[in-house]
Amino acid sequence: MSLRFVPSSAPDAASAASATAVAVGTGSAYAVHDALRAGGPRAVRADVIQGHPLESHLQKWDATQDSFKLASVRQTQGAHMPIRILMERELVGQRMRIPALKRTPFAEDILSGRDMNIEFEDFLGDMDSTVHRVDVHGAMEVKMGMSRNGMPL
């Protein structure tokens, strides 16, 4: 349990392990990178230039803030409260809507405290999904197994 509210500047163990795995195990007898087996071509810039220390802080910022808030809630309200918060987040994160409709993370924003922030996606988000007409009945038939590819069984 750490009360760190700023991410550490040390690199992740997972990112360091993946970097050494790429450097050591190239997957070829001649030490040539096999792009097709590795999931596509990789950028040389990522291997040559290390990122700025602020980049790692920004990538870990939300996770660090979340763990800090959960640790402080645990100290003030007891061990049950972080468990309850995580359980509520998991329940809200499950998809329970009609598959054709756009999913809005309104409840997730409330539970994480992002409901008071106005971000780019809030007013200049994806407008294409509202323009197209959606066949809600067809999507529900496919979800419930009553049809395949839009054709009734």
Short mmCIF file of C-alpha atoms in Angstrom, two decimals:
data_model
loop_
_atom_site.label_atom_id
_atom_site.label_comp_id
_atom_site.label_asym_id
_atom_site.label_seq_id
_atom_site.Cartn_x
_atom_site.Cartn_y
_atom_site.Cartn_z
CA MET A 1 0.00 0.00 0.00
CA SER A 2 1.66 3.16 -1.22
CA LEU A 3 0.58 6.73 -0.77
CA ARG A 4 2.54 7.89 -3.79
CA PHE A 5 0.43 10.44 -5.70
CA VAL A 6 2.99 11.09 -8.43
CA PRO A 7 4.09 8.18 -10.64
CA SER A 8 7.62 6.92 -10.16
CA SER A 9 10.19 7.80 -12.79
CA ALA A 10 11.52 4.25 -12.93
CA PRO A 11 10.44 2.30 -16.02
CA ASP A 12 7.91 -0.50 -15.69
CA ALA A 13 9.23 -4.02 -15.26
CA ALA A 14 6.96 -5.15 -18.12
CA SER A 15 8.26 -2.55 -20.56
CA ALA A 16 11.87 -3.30 -19.61
CA ALA A 17 11.26 -7.03 -20.02
CA SER A 18 9.64 -6.56 -23.43
CA ALA A 19 12.54 -4.37 -24.57
CA THR A 20 15.10 -6.99 -23.58
CA ALA A 21 12.99 -9.75 -25.13
CA VAL A 22 12.96 -7.90 -28.44
CA ALA A 23 16.69 -7.25 -28.29
CA VAL A 24 17.70 -10.77 -27.24
CA GLY A 25 15.17 -13.01 -28.92
CA THR A 26 14.79 -11.90 -32.51
CA GLY A 27 13.17 -15.15 -33.59
CA SER A 28 15.68 -15.77 -36.34
CA ALA A 29 18.95 -17.69 -36.56
CA TYR A 30 20.65 -14.72 -38.22
CA ALA A 31 19.47 -12.17 -35.61
CA VAL A 32 17.20 -10.40 -38.09
CA HIS A 33 13.92 -9.07 -36.82
CA ASP A 34 11.03 -11.09 -38.25
CA ALA A 35 8.35 -8.44 -38.68
CA LEU A 36 5.59 -10.83 -39.72
CA ARG A 37 5.93 -13.02 -36.62
CA ALA A 38 6.36 -10.08 -34.27
CA GLY A 39 3.04 -8.49 -35.22
CA GLY A 40 4.21 -6.08 -37.90
CA PRO A 41 7.10 -3.73 -38.53
CA ARG A 42 8.47 -1.91 -35.54
CA ALA A 43 9.69 1.65 -35.30
CA VAL A 44 13.45 2.04 -35.01
CA ARG A 45 12.99 5.32 -33.19
CA ALA A 46 11.54 3.51 -30.15
CA ASP A 47 14.64 1.31 -29.94
CA VAL A 48 17.14 4.14 -30.38
CA ILE A 49 15.62 7.06 -28.48
CA GLN A 50 14.33 6.68 -24.98
CA GLY A 51 11.29 8.74 -24.07
CA HIS A 52 11.33 11.79 -21.89
CA PRO A 53 10.88 11.03 -18.16
CA LEU A 54 7.68 13.08 -18.19
CA GLU A 55 6.17 10.61 -20.70
CA SER A 56 6.33 7.77 -18.20
CA HIS A 57 4.77 10.02 -15.55
CA LEU A 58 1.87 10.91 -17.83
CA GLN A 59 1.28 7.30 -18.89
CA LYS A 60 1.09 6.16 -15.26
CA TRP A 61 -0.73 9.22 -13.91
CA ASP A 62 -4.30 7.88 -13.79
CA ALA A 63 -3.31 4.52 -12.31
CA THR A 64 -1.17 6.18 -9.64
CA GLN A 65 -3.90 8.65 -8.72
CA ASP A 66 -6.45 5.84 -8.53
CA SER A 67 -4.26 3.69 -6.27
CA PHE A 68 -3.58 6.72 -4.05
CA LYS A 69 -7.30 7.45 -3.70
CA LEU A 70 -8.09 3.81 -2.91
CA ALA A 71 -5.29 3.66 -0.31
CA SER A 72 -6.47 6.85 1.39
CA VAL A 73 -10.10 5.64 1.38
CA ARG A 74 -8.91 2.38 2.92
CA GLN A 75 -7.16 4.25 5.73
CA THR A 76 -10.07 6.59 6.45
CA GLN A 77 -13.12 4.34 5.92
CA GLY A 78 -11.82 0.81 6.30
CA ALA A 79 -10.93 -2.12 4.08
CA HIS A 80 -14.48 -2.61 2.79
CA MET A 81 -14.67 0.69 0.90
CA PRO A 82 -11.97 0.13 -1.77
CA ILE A 83 -13.43 -3.33 -2.36
CA ARG A 84 -16.87 -1.82 -2.80
CA ILE A 85 -15.60 0.89 -5.16
CA LEU A 86 -13.76 -1.65 -7.32
CA MET A 87 -16.82 -3.93 -7.35
CA GLU A 88 -19.07 -1.05 -8.45
CA ARG A 89 -16.62 -0.13 -11.22
CA GLU A 90 -16.56 -3.71 -12.45
CA LEU A 91 -20.36 -3.93 -12.47
CA VAL A 92 -20.74 -0.63 -14.27
CA GLY A 93 -18.06 -1.62 -16.79
CA GLN A 94 -20.02 -4.65 -17.97
CA ARG A 95 -21.85 -4.09 -21.21
CA MET A 96 -25.58 -4.29 -20.55
CA ARG A 97 -26.92 -2.16 -23.38
CA ILE A 98 -28.38 -3.01 -26.73
CA PRO A 99 -25.36 -3.84 -28.92
CA ALA A 100 -26.23 -1.38 -31.70
CA LEU A 101 -26.37 1.68 -29.47
CA LYS A 102 -23.33 3.74 -28.56
CA ARG A 103 -21.98 3.02 -25.09
CA THR A 104 -21.53 6.10 -22.94
CA PRO A 105 -19.34 5.73 -19.84
CA PHE A 106 -21.48 8.08 -17.73
CA ALA A 107 -21.58 5.90 -14.61
CA GLU A 108 -17.86 5.08 -14.93
CA ASP A 109 -17.12 8.80 -15.04
CA ILE A 110 -19.13 9.36 -11.87
CA LEU A 111 -17.41 6.53 -9.98
CA SER A 112 -13.93 7.64 -11.04
CA GLY A 113 -14.58 11.34 -10.42
CA ARG A 114 -14.21 12.41 -14.05
CA ASP A 115 -17.80 13.71 -14.21
CA MET A 116 -16.72 17.19 -13.12
CA ASN A 117 -14.08 17.52 -15.86
CA ILE A 118 -14.89 18.80 -19.33
CA GLU A 119 -12.63 17.10 -21.83
CA PHE A 120 -12.26 17.12 -25.60
CA GLU A 121 -14.48 14.07 -26.09
CA ASP A 122 -17.32 15.68 -24.16
CA PHE A 123 -18.09 18.40 -26.69
CA LEU A 124 -16.16 17.40 -29.82
CA GLY A 125 -16.56 13.65 -29.60
CA ASP A 126 -17.57 11.13 -32.24
CA MET A 127 -20.48 12.62 -34.16
CA ASP A 128 -20.65 9.90 -36.84
CA SER A 129 -22.47 7.42 -34.62
CA THR A 130 -25.46 9.73 -34.21
CA VAL A 131 -25.90 10.27 -37.95
CA HIS A 132 -26.35 6.63 -39.01
CA ARG A 133 -29.62 4.81 -38.48
CA VAL A 134 -29.25 1.68 -36.43
CA ASP A 135 -31.29 -1.53 -36.74
CA VAL A 136 -31.81 -2.16 -33.04
CA HIS A 137 -34.13 -5.13 -33.58
CA GLY A 138 -31.64 -6.86 -35.89
CA ALA A 139 -28.79 -6.31 -33.44
CA MET A 140 -30.81 -7.79 -30.58
CA GLU A 141 -31.78 -10.80 -32.73
CA VAL A 142 -28.10 -11.48 -33.45
CA LYS A 143 -27.20 -11.04 -29.76
CA MET A 144 -29.94 -13.40 -28.57
CA GLY A 145 -29.10 -16.00 -31.22
CA MET A 146 -32.36 -15.59 -33.11
CA SER A 147 -30.65 -14.75 -36.41
CA ARG A 148 -27.27 -14.93 -38.11
CA ASN A 149 -25.83 -12.06 -40.12
CA GLY A 150 -29.16 -10.25 -40.07
CA MET A 151 -31.09 -13.16 -41.56
CA PRO A 152 -33.68 -14.91 -39.35
CA LEU A 153 -33.08 -18.55 -38.51
#
